[in-house]
mmCIF file of C-alpha atoms in Angstrom:
data_model
loop_
_atom_site.group_PDB
_atom_site.id
_atom_site.type_symbol
_atom_site.label_atom_id
_atom_site.label_comp_id
_atom_site.label_asym_id
_atom_site.label_seq_id
_atom_site.Cartn_x
_atom_site.Cartn_y
_atom_site.Cartn_z
ATOM 1 C CA MET T 931 -29.671 -17.762 1.785
ATOM 2 C CA ASP T 932 -30.363 -21.366 2.703
ATOM 3 C CA TYR T 933 -29.235 -23.558 -0.141
ATOM 4 C CA ARG T 934 -29.457 -26.928 1.578
ATOM 5 C CA PRO T 935 -30.773 -29.638 -0.714
ATOM 6 C CA SER T 936 -34.510 -30.028 -0.561
ATOM 7 C CA HIS T 937 -34.125 -33.825 -0.703
ATOM 8 C CA ARG T 938 -31.051 -34.490 1.392
ATOM 9 C CA ASN T 939 -31.288 -38.274 1.147
ATOM 10 C CA ASP T 940 -31.180 -38.036 -2.632
ATOM 11 C CA ALA T 941 -28.018 -35.951 -2.647
ATOM 12 C CA ALA T 942 -25.737 -38.973 -2.307
ATOM 13 C CA LYS T 943 -27.358 -40.672 -5.300
ATOM 14 C CA VAL T 944 -26.563 -37.817 -7.663
ATOM 15 C CA LYS T 945 -23.182 -38.089 -9.374
ATOM 16 C CA HIS T 946 -21.283 -34.810 -9.385
ATOM 17 C CA PRO T 947 -20.700 -33.724 -12.986
ATOM 18 C CA VAL T 948 -18.279 -30.885 -12.210
ATOM 19 C CA GLN T 949 -15.035 -32.880 -12.420
ATOM 20 C CA PRO T 950 -15.692 -34.402 -15.887
ATOM 21 C CA ALA T 951 -17.127 -31.103 -17.159
ATOM 22 C CA LEU T 952 -14.107 -29.142 -15.956
ATOM 23 C CA VAL T 953 -11.689 -31.713 -17.339
ATOM 24 C CA GLY T 954 -13.566 -31.709 -20.667
ATOM 25 C CA CYS T 955 -13.530 -27.911 -20.955
ATOM 26 C CA THR T 956 -9.843 -27.758 -20.011
ATOM 27 C CA ILE T 957 -8.949 -30.430 -22.588
ATOM 28 C CA ILE T 958 -10.795 -28.406 -25.256
ATOM 29 C CA TRP T 959 -8.930 -25.252 -24.107
ATOM 30 C CA CYS T 960 -5.530 -27.025 -24.265
ATOM 31 C CA LEU T 961 -6.316 -28.610 -27.640
ATOM 32 C CA ALA T 962 -7.349 -25.193 -28.970
ATOM 33 C CA ILE T 963 -3.925 -23.768 -27.986
ATOM 34 C CA VAL T 964 -2.206 -26.446 -30.069
ATOM 35 C CA ALA T 965 -4.787 -26.428 -32.867
ATOM 36 C CA VAL T 966 -4.321 -22.731 -33.657
ATOM 37 C CA PRO T 967 -1.153 -23.225 -35.745
ATOM 38 C CA LEU T 968 -2.088 -26.711 -36.948
ATOM 39 C CA LEU T 969 -5.523 -25.805 -38.304
ATOM 40 C CA ASP T 970 -4.875 -22.096 -38.902
ATOM 41 C CA LEU T 971 -7.666 -21.046 -36.521
ATOM 42 C CA THR T 972 -7.415 -17.263 -36.727
ATOM 43 C CA PRO T 973 -10.599 -16.480 -34.710
ATOM 44 C CA VAL T 974 -9.336 -18.703 -31.875
ATOM 45 C CA TYR T 975 -5.941 -16.996 -32.062
ATOM 46 C CA LEU T 976 -7.689 -13.629 -31.695
ATOM 47 C CA PHE T 977 -9.794 -14.934 -28.806
ATOM 48 C CA PHE T 978 -6.589 -15.905 -26.997
ATOM 49 C CA SER T 979 -5.116 -12.464 -27.746
ATOM 50 C CA THR T 980 -7.446 -11.009 -25.103
ATOM 51 C CA ILE T 981 -5.642 -12.946 -22.355
ATOM 52 C CA CYS T 982 -2.064 -13.269 -23.639
ATOM 53 C CA HIS T 983 0.553 -11.111 -25.388
ATOM 54 C CA GLN T 984 1.232 -13.952 -27.893
ATOM 55 C CA ILE T 985 4.705 -12.591 -28.681
ATOM 56 C CA PRO T 986 6.126 -15.133 -31.167
ATOM 57 C CA SER T 987 9.616 -15.069 -29.618
ATOM 58 C CA ARG T 988 8.083 -16.080 -26.276
ATOM 59 C CA SER T 989 5.877 -18.831 -27.732
ATOM 60 C CA TRP T 990 6.405 -22.387 -28.856
ATOM 61 C CA HIS T 991 5.960 -23.052 -32.575
ATOM 62 C CA ILE T 992 4.516 -25.874 -34.637
ATOM 63 C CA TYR T 993 5.460 -25.916 -38.323
ATOM 64 C CA GLY T 994 6.824 -22.391 -37.945
ATOM 65 C CA GLU T 995 3.588 -20.942 -36.529
ATOM 66 C CA PRO T 996 3.205 -19.860 -32.866
ATOM 67 C CA LEU T 997 0.799 -21.631 -30.504
ATOM 68 C CA GLY T 998 -2.319 -19.775 -29.407
ATOM 69 C CA LEU T 999 -0.762 -18.747 -26.083
ATOM 70 C CA CYS T 1000 2.762 -17.858 -24.946
ATOM 71 C CA ILE T 1001 4.938 -20.432 -23.181
ATOM 72 C CA ARG T 1002 3.963 -19.322 -19.661
ATOM 73 C CA CYS T 1003 0.211 -19.304 -20.369
ATOM 74 C CA THR T 1004 0.473 -22.658 -22.179
ATOM 75 C CA ALA T 1005 2.283 -24.125 -19.165
ATOM 76 C CA ILE T 1006 -0.370 -22.741 -16.790
ATOM 77 C CA SER T 1007 -3.136 -24.267 -18.927
ATOM 78 C CA PHE T 1008 -1.526 -27.715 -19.135
ATOM 79 C CA GLY T 1009 -0.588 -27.499 -15.442
ATOM 80 C CA PHE T 1010 -4.239 -26.780 -14.662
ATOM 81 C CA LEU T 1011 -5.294 -29.853 -16.637
ATOM 82 C CA SER T 1012 -2.754 -32.084 -14.887
ATOM 83 C CA GLY T 1013 -3.821 -30.667 -11.504
ATOM 84 C CA LEU T 1014 -7.444 -31.534 -12.266
ATOM 85 C CA LEU T 1015 -6.489 -35.074 -13.246
ATOM 86 C CA VAL T 1016 -3.924 -35.847 -10.541
ATOM 87 C CA LEU T 1017 -4.609 -33.760 -7.432
ATOM 88 C CA ARG T 1018 -7.623 -34.442 -5.230
ATOM 89 C CA ALA T 1019 -7.607 -32.039 -2.286
ATOM 90 C CA PRO T 1020 -7.045 -28.264 -2.534
ATOM 91 C CA ASN T 1021 -3.882 -27.036 -0.859
ATOM 92 C CA VAL T 1022 -3.737 -23.291 -0.245
ATOM 93 C CA ARG T 1023 -0.125 -23.446 0.959
ATOM 94 C CA TRP T 1024 0.943 -24.873 -2.401
ATOM 95 C CA LEU T 1025 -1.022 -22.162 -4.179
ATOM 96 C CA LYS T 1026 0.798 -19.440 -2.209
ATOM 97 C CA ILE T 1027 4.169 -21.060 -2.926
ATOM 98 C CA ALA T 1028 3.303 -21.336 -6.644
ATOM 99 C CA ILE T 1029 2.235 -17.664 -6.780
ATOM 100 C CA ALA T 1030 5.476 -16.639 -5.023
ATOM 101 C CA ILE T 1031 7.591 -18.729 -7.426
ATOM 102 C CA THR T 1032 5.804 -17.274 -10.478
ATOM 103 C CA ALA T 1033 6.190 -13.716 -9.191
ATOM 104 C CA GLY T 1034 9.842 -14.375 -8.362
ATOM 105 C CA GLU T 1035 10.480 -15.877 -11.774
ATOM 106 C CA TRP T 1036 8.810 -12.892 -13.441
ATOM 107 C CA LEU T 1037 10.985 -10.437 -11.479
ATOM 108 C CA LEU T 1038 14.079 -12.531 -12.200
ATOM 109 C CA SER T 1039 13.304 -12.547 -15.921
ATOM 110 C CA ALA T 1040 12.821 -8.775 -15.924
ATOM 111 C CA ALA T 1041 15.993 -8.041 -13.962
ATOM 112 C CA LEU T 1042 18.536 -10.800 -14.574
ATOM 113 C CA VAL T 1043 17.896 -13.932 -16.549
ATOM 114 C CA ASP T 1044 14.931 -14.981 -18.699
ATOM 115 C CA LEU T 1045 14.858 -18.762 -18.986
ATOM 116 C CA GLU T 1046 12.179 -20.684 -20.866
ATOM 117 C CA THR T 1047 12.547 -23.633 -18.493
ATOM 118 C CA LEU T 1048 11.772 -21.473 -15.462
ATOM 119 C CA ARG T 1049 8.683 -20.074 -17.171
ATOM 120 C CA VAL T 1050 7.472 -23.590 -17.921
ATOM 121 C CA VAL T 1051 8.108 -24.913 -14.408
ATOM 122 C CA SER T 1052 6.523 -21.937 -12.630
ATOM 123 C CA GLY T 1053 3.521 -22.029 -14.998
ATOM 124 C CA LEU T 1054 2.990 -25.760 -14.472
ATOM 125 C CA LEU T 1055 3.209 -25.321 -10.682
ATOM 126 C CA LEU T 1056 0.763 -22.406 -10.650
ATOM 127 C CA GLY T 1057 -1.756 -24.122 -12.897
ATOM 128 C CA SER T 1058 -1.669 -27.431 -11.022
ATOM 129 C CA ALA T 1059 -1.897 -25.749 -7.593
ATOM 130 C CA ALA T 1060 -4.893 -23.653 -8.663
ATOM 131 C CA ALA T 1061 -6.836 -26.510 -10.280
ATOM 132 C CA PRO T 1062 -8.189 -28.342 -7.182
ATOM 133 C CA ILE T 1063 -9.181 -25.037 -5.567
ATOM 134 C CA VAL T 1064 -11.026 -23.868 -8.675
ATOM 135 C CA ARG T 1065 -12.730 -27.283 -8.875
ATOM 136 C CA ALA T 1066 -13.880 -26.917 -5.264
ATOM 137 C CA GLY T 1067 -15.292 -23.445 -5.981
ATOM 138 C CA VAL T 1068 -17.028 -24.414 -9.215
ATOM 139 C CA GLY T 1069 -18.374 -27.580 -7.568
ATOM 140 C CA GLU T 1070 -19.882 -25.685 -4.655
ATOM 141 C CA MET T 1071 -21.309 -23.043 -6.956
ATOM 142 C CA PHE T 1072 -22.894 -25.759 -9.089
ATOM 143 C CA MET T 1073 -24.433 -27.441 -6.032
ATOM 144 C CA ARG T 1074 -25.703 -24.096 -4.754
ATOM 145 C CA VAL T 1075 -27.331 -23.135 -8.026
ATOM 146 C CA ARG T 1076 -28.846 -26.591 -8.438
ATOM 147 C CA THR T 1077 -30.285 -26.794 -4.935
ATOM 148 C CA ALA T 1078 -31.644 -23.254 -5.220
ATOM 149 C CA HIS T 1079 -33.252 -24.244 -8.515
ATOM 150 C CA GLU T 1080 -34.717 -27.417 -6.998
ATOM 151 C CA SER T 1081 -36.212 -25.556 -4.037
ATOM 152 C CA MET T 1082 -38.043 -23.108 -6.315
ATOM 153 C CA MET D 909 -9.299 -31.579 6.120
ATOM 154 C CA ASN D 910 -12.634 -33.377 6.401
ATOM 155 C CA GLN D 911 -13.671 -36.644 4.875
ATOM 156 C CA CYS D 912 -16.975 -37.396 3.177
ATOM 157 C CA LYS D 913 -19.024 -39.756 5.334
ATOM 158 C CA GLN D 914 -20.563 -41.263 2.210
ATOM 159 C CA CYS D 915 -17.607 -41.967 -0.113
ATOM 160 C CA GLY D 916 -14.564 -41.102 2.026
ATOM 161 C CA ALA D 917 -13.215 -38.419 -0.322
ATOM 162 C CA THR D 918 -11.013 -35.716 1.216
ATOM 163 C CA LEU D 919 -12.809 -32.361 1.324
ATOM 164 C CA PRO D 920 -11.754 -28.735 1.815
ATOM 165 C CA GLU D 921 -12.524 -27.659 5.389
ATOM 166 C CA ASP D 922 -15.186 -25.157 4.391
ATOM 167 C CA SER D 923 -16.742 -27.318 1.690
ATOM 168 C CA ARG D 924 -20.438 -27.770 2.185
ATOM 169 C CA TYR D 925 -20.817 -30.642 -0.264
ATOM 170 C CA CYS D 926 -18.618 -33.560 -1.295
ATOM 171 C CA LEU D 927 -17.281 -32.767 -4.745
ATOM 172 C CA GLN D 928 -17.139 -36.469 -5.646
ATOM 173 C CA CYS D 929 -20.618 -37.706 -4.677
ATOM 174 C CA GLY D 930 -22.596 -34.588 -3.735
ATOM 175 C CA THR D 931 -23.333 -35.588 -0.135
ATOM 176 C CA GLU D 932 -23.723 -32.683 2.285
ATOM 177 C CA ASN D 933 -20.599 -32.190 4.412
ATOM 178 C CA THR D 934 -22.186 -31.431 7.761
ATOM 179 C CA ALA D 935 -18.823 -31.317 9.577
ATOM 180 C CA GLY D 936 -17.615 -28.493 7.379
ATOM 181 C CA ALA D 937 -20.905 -26.709 6.939
ATOM 182 C CA LEU D 938 -20.894 -23.235 8.320
ATOM 183 C CA GLN D 939 -23.633 -21.983 10.544
ATOM 184 C CA GLU D 940 -26.277 -20.010 8.763
ATOM 185 C CA GLN D 941 -25.147 -16.422 8.780
ATOM 186 C CA ALA D 942 -26.429 -13.070 7.699
ATOM 187 C CA GLU D 943 -27.027 -12.671 3.972
ATOM 188 C CA LEU D 944 -24.137 -11.293 1.998
ATOM 189 C CA ASP D 945 -24.545 -8.192 -0.125
ATOM 190 C CA PHE D 946 -22.938 -9.223 -3.413
ATOM 191 C CA LEU D 947 -23.870 -6.237 -5.535
ATOM 192 C CA LYS D 948 -21.716 -3.431 -4.100
ATOM 193 C CA PRO D 949 -18.492 -5.468 -3.872
ATOM 194 C CA ALA D 950 -19.099 -6.868 -7.374
ATOM 195 C CA ALA D 951 -19.714 -3.380 -8.787
ATOM 196 C CA LEU D 952 -16.494 -2.086 -7.216
ATOM 197 C CA GLY D 953 -14.553 -5.144 -8.403
ATOM 198 C CA GLY D 954 -15.997 -4.809 -11.912
ATOM 199 C CA LEU D 955 -15.162 -1.111 -11.997
ATOM 200 C CA ALA D 956 -11.605 -1.732 -10.751
ATOM 201 C CA MET D 957 -10.893 -4.403 -13.366
ATOM 202 C CA THR D 958 -12.279 -2.153 -16.134
ATOM 203 C CA VAL D 959 -10.263 0.894 -15.072
ATOM 204 C CA LEU D 960 -7.026 -1.110 -14.747
ATOM 205 C CA SER D 961 -7.692 -2.740 -18.120
ATOM 206 C CA LEU D 962 -8.154 0.622 -19.851
ATOM 207 C CA ILE D 963 -5.182 2.596 -18.498
ATOM 208 C CA PRO D 964 -2.434 2.707 -21.147
ATOM 209 C CA TYR D 965 0.559 0.459 -20.340
ATOM 210 C CA VAL D 966 -1.097 -0.723 -17.093
ATOM 211 C CA THR D 967 -3.485 -2.689 -19.292
ATOM 212 C CA TYR D 968 -0.619 -5.011 -20.307
ATOM 213 C CA GLY D 969 -1.020 -6.706 -16.913
ATOM 214 C CA ASN D 970 -3.927 -8.549 -18.521
ATOM 215 C CA VAL D 971 -1.561 -10.484 -20.753
ATOM 216 C CA LEU D 972 -0.701 -12.601 -17.706
ATOM 217 C CA CYS D 973 -3.904 -14.673 -17.669
ATOM 218 C CA CYS D 974 -6.136 -11.592 -17.284
ATOM 219 C CA LEU D 975 -4.334 -10.452 -14.130
ATOM 220 C CA TRP D 976 -6.480 -7.312 -13.626
ATOM 221 C CA VAL D 977 -9.677 -9.257 -14.199
ATOM 222 C CA GLN D 978 -8.587 -11.868 -11.653
ATOM 223 C CA LEU D 979 -7.613 -9.120 -9.207
ATOM 224 C CA GLY D 980 -11.031 -7.505 -9.758
ATOM 225 C CA GLY D 981 -12.641 -10.803 -8.778
ATOM 226 C CA GLY D 982 -10.260 -10.985 -5.820
ATOM 227 C CA LEU D 983 -11.124 -7.451 -4.710
ATOM 228 C CA THR D 984 -14.816 -8.358 -4.833
ATOM 229 C CA VAL D 985 -14.226 -11.368 -2.586
ATOM 230 C CA TRP D 986 -12.071 -9.339 -0.190
ATOM 231 C CA LEU D 987 -14.873 -6.777 0.181
ATOM 232 C CA LEU D 988 -17.413 -9.580 0.579
ATOM 233 C CA ASP D 989 -15.257 -11.307 3.179
ATOM 234 C CA ARG D 990 -15.251 -8.147 5.330
ATOM 235 C CA GLN D 991 -19.019 -8.496 5.777
ATOM 236 C CA ARG D 992 -18.588 -11.640 7.881
ATOM 237 C CA PRO D 993 -16.436 -12.476 10.893
ATOM 238 C CA GLY D 994 -16.038 -16.083 9.661
ATOM 239 C CA SER D 995 -14.797 -17.298 6.304
ATOM 240 C CA ILE D 996 -17.002 -17.079 3.258
ATOM 241 C CA LYS D 997 -17.635 -20.223 1.229
ATOM 242 C CA TYR D 998 -15.967 -21.155 -2.058
ATOM 243 C CA SER D 999 -19.321 -20.841 -3.779
ATOM 244 C CA ASP D 1000 -19.676 -17.260 -2.447
ATOM 245 C CA GLY D 1001 -16.281 -16.439 -3.941
ATOM 246 C CA ALA D 1002 -17.139 -18.065 -7.251
ATOM 247 C CA LEU D 1003 -20.509 -16.300 -7.560
ATOM 248 C CA ALA D 1004 -19.043 -12.947 -6.504
ATOM 249 C CA GLY D 1005 -16.266 -13.361 -9.071
ATOM 250 C CA VAL D 1006 -18.680 -14.200 -11.883
ATOM 251 C CA LEU D 1007 -20.898 -11.240 -10.962
ATOM 252 C CA SER D 1008 -17.978 -8.798 -10.899
ATOM 253 C CA GLY D 1009 -16.804 -10.131 -14.275
ATOM 254 C CA LEU D 1010 -20.237 -9.610 -15.816
ATOM 255 C CA ILE D 1011 -20.449 -6.078 -14.395
ATOM 256 C CA GLY D 1012 -16.931 -5.389 -15.700
ATOM 257 C CA ALA D 1013 -17.965 -6.619 -19.150
ATOM 258 C CA ILE D 1014 -21.014 -4.333 -19.187
ATOM 259 C CA ILE D 1015 -18.962 -1.294 -18.088
ATOM 260 C CA THR D 1016 -16.324 -2.077 -20.727
ATOM 261 C CA THR D 1017 -18.981 -2.348 -23.449
ATOM 262 C CA ILE D 1018 -20.610 0.937 -22.419
ATOM 263 C CA LEU D 1019 -17.215 2.662 -22.526
ATOM 264 C CA PHE D 1020 -16.499 0.991 -25.885
ATOM 265 C CA ILE D 1021 -19.347 2.913 -27.570
ATOM 266 C CA PRO D 1022 -17.847 6.433 -27.301
ATOM 267 C CA MET D 1023 -14.396 4.941 -27.917
ATOM 268 C CA GLN D 1024 -15.616 3.667 -31.298
ATOM 269 C CA ILE D 1025 -17.041 7.048 -32.194
ATOM 270 C CA PHE D 1026 -14.256 9.332 -31.015
ATOM 271 C CA LEU D 1027 -11.065 7.296 -30.829
ATOM 272 C CA MET D 1028 -11.293 4.803 -33.687
ATOM 273 C CA THR D 1029 -10.172 6.986 -36.571
ATOM 274 C CA PRO D 1030 -8.255 6.150 -39.784
ATOM 275 C CA GLU D 1031 -5.106 7.530 -38.108
ATOM 276 C CA SER D 1032 -5.495 5.325 -35.040
ATOM 277 C CA ALA D 1033 -6.151 2.305 -37.313
ATOM 278 C CA ALA D 1034 -2.898 2.991 -39.176
ATOM 279 C CA ALA D 1035 -0.987 3.269 -35.901
ATOM 280 C CA LEU D 1036 -2.504 0.014 -34.690
ATOM 281 C CA LYS D 1037 -1.546 -1.743 -37.918
ATOM 282 C CA ALA D 1038 2.050 -0.535 -37.556
ATOM 283 C CA GLN D 1039 2.095 -1.844 -33.990
ATOM 284 C CA PHE D 1040 0.821 -5.277 -35.090
ATOM 285 C CA GLU D 1041 3.402 -5.436 -37.871
ATOM 286 C CA GLN D 1042 6.113 -4.677 -35.328
ATOM 287 C CA GLN D 1043 4.779 -7.476 -33.093
ATOM 288 C CA GLN D 1044 4.896 -9.871 -36.091
ATOM 289 C CA MET D 1045 1.209 -10.739 -35.785
ATOM 290 C CA PRO D 1046 0.159 -13.377 -38.358
ATOM 291 C CA PRO D 1047 -1.238 -11.625 -41.494
ATOM 292 C CA ALA D 1048 -4.628 -13.387 -41.398
ATOM 293 C CA ALA D 1049 -5.159 -12.389 -37.764
ATOM 294 C CA MET D 1050 -4.060 -8.835 -38.482
ATOM 295 C CA ASP D 1051 -6.520 -8.533 -41.385
ATOM 296 C CA MET D 1052 -9.351 -9.744 -39.173
ATOM 297 C CA VAL D 1053 -8.462 -7.311 -36.390
ATOM 298 C CA MET D 1054 -8.154 -4.396 -38.779
ATOM 299 C CA ARG D 1055 -11.616 -5.139 -40.208
ATOM 300 C CA PHE D 1056 -12.940 -5.361 -36.664
ATOM 301 C CA MET D 1057 -11.306 -2.063 -35.685
ATOM 302 C CA ALA D 1058 -12.740 -0.109 -38.635
ATOM 303 C CA PRO D 1059 -13.534 3.527 -37.692
ATOM 304 C CA GLY D 1060 -17.061 4.479 -36.580
ATOM 305 C CA PHE D 1061 -19.827 2.958 -34.444
ATOM 306 C CA ASP D 1062 -20.972 -0.574 -35.245
ATOM 307 C CA MET D 1063 -23.771 -2.289 -33.280
ATOM 308 C CA SER D 1064 -22.796 -5.864 -34.158
ATOM 309 C CA ARG D 1065 -19.218 -5.150 -33.106
ATOM 310 C CA THR D 1066 -20.469 -3.760 -29.797
ATOM 311 C CA LEU D 1067 -22.505 -6.917 -29.155
ATOM 312 C CA ILE D 1068 -19.521 -9.130 -30.000
ATOM 313 C CA VAL D 1069 -17.431 -7.180 -27.491
ATOM 314 C CA LEU D 1070 -20.129 -7.607 -24.837
ATOM 315 C CA VAL D 1071 -20.400 -11.389 -25.310
ATOM 316 C CA LEU D 1072 -16.633 -11.862 -25.547
ATOM 317 C CA TYR D 1073 -15.942 -9.910 -22.378
ATOM 318 C CA MET D 1074 -18.794 -11.566 -20.505
ATOM 319 C CA VAL D 1075 -17.203 -14.943 -21.214
ATOM 320 C CA ILE D 1076 -13.595 -13.944 -20.526
ATOM 321 C CA ASP D 1077 -14.191 -11.587 -17.592
ATOM 322 C CA GLY D 1078 -16.757 -13.918 -16.049
ATOM 323 C CA LEU D 1079 -14.402 -16.898 -16.271
ATOM 324 C CA PHE D 1080 -11.227 -15.241 -15.031
ATOM 325 C CA ALA D 1081 -12.922 -13.139 -12.351
ATOM 326 C CA MET D 1082 -14.504 -16.351 -11.066
ATOM 327 C CA ILE D 1083 -11.071 -17.994 -10.883
ATOM 328 C CA GLY D 1084 -9.683 -14.899 -9.110
ATOM 329 C CA GLY D 1085 -12.624 -14.949 -6.705
ATOM 330 C CA ILE D 1086 -12.194 -18.629 -5.826
ATOM 331 C CA LEU D 1087 -8.433 -18.379 -5.314
ATOM 332 C CA THR D 1088 -8.837 -15.269 -3.136
ATOM 333 C CA THR D 1089 -11.490 -17.059 -1.069
ATOM 334 C CA ALA D 1090 -9.046 -19.900 -0.430
ATOM 335 C CA ILE D 1091 -6.212 -17.547 0.549
ATOM 336 C CA LEU D 1092 -8.427 -15.402 2.817
ATOM 337 C CA ALA D 1093 -9.914 -18.500 4.497
ATOM 338 C CA GLY D 1094 -6.439 -19.797 5.298
ATOM 339 C CA ARG D 1095 -5.395 -16.414 6.689
ATOM 340 C CA LYS D 1096 -8.498 -16.164 8.893
ATOM 341 C CA ARG D 1097 -7.915 -19.667 10.248
ATOM 342 C CA GLN D 1098 -4.374 -18.667 11.185
ATOM 343 C CA THR D 1099 -5.548 -15.573 13.088
ATOM 344 C CA ASP D 1100 -8.451 -17.358 14.844
#
């Protein structure tokens, strides 16, 4: 499929909305994690239950109520947000290292020692390493869909 | 890494467009290649993520950011990648991931219909409630789930499941597809 822009000279004039849209959606996602205990958002809590075990002993609490996601998933989400805001270029090597650290930490927690700090650090690394790569993929997909739509 | 000739932003090597200003990245653009067949890989990926998500105990893998759904998206991209000697684009991986997630959501919803009829009984509801109490689920959430899991077939419930899984599976399979594309592209560059 040829998805080159039909008006190539106009392409540079169009501002790419993917970065602000992704950042906006991720901020809403992260706020929702924190808002679950603060605003007693049961439907949101149940939505998050499809992607996380939400075990209270493995979650942070606000006013005695657990956040919408466990500590690891919360760290991945906030790491993703920071990666979107701070990192510019995708780095696959960092992604592989982050996946290896997360897998290693998970094995370590199952076999020897389960430390909250390690879960936070590995989650932040994984989320931030994945963010620029996901942005690149979503950005290209957006451009592809838009140019295909324009050429119709 | 390439740089955008328009704004100077650093770009992924295979990126076809600058993600900052939208200018075409001719240095990184791949030659036009044969069309990819998305449907078969996406169907297999969608089926794999559904099966893994339904097997007792194995299903708990999904509590790590939808691991099976992401792997389903990754499997789709891996199968797609085998159709070409060169690397596939990020957008191919993203689209393949989304498609596999949507197919997975449809398969899950179809399987959910007989599950409602045959497996959701008063006894199973009681067992589920006991499990939630053991997990210390908040009472309001537990009440809502128990109402949702009432025995018998319910059309509105089936539609809610379809929409919910289309959103979640589509999103996480897309992420799995993009990340797998990046990893496979790096591996192919190393072997070239």
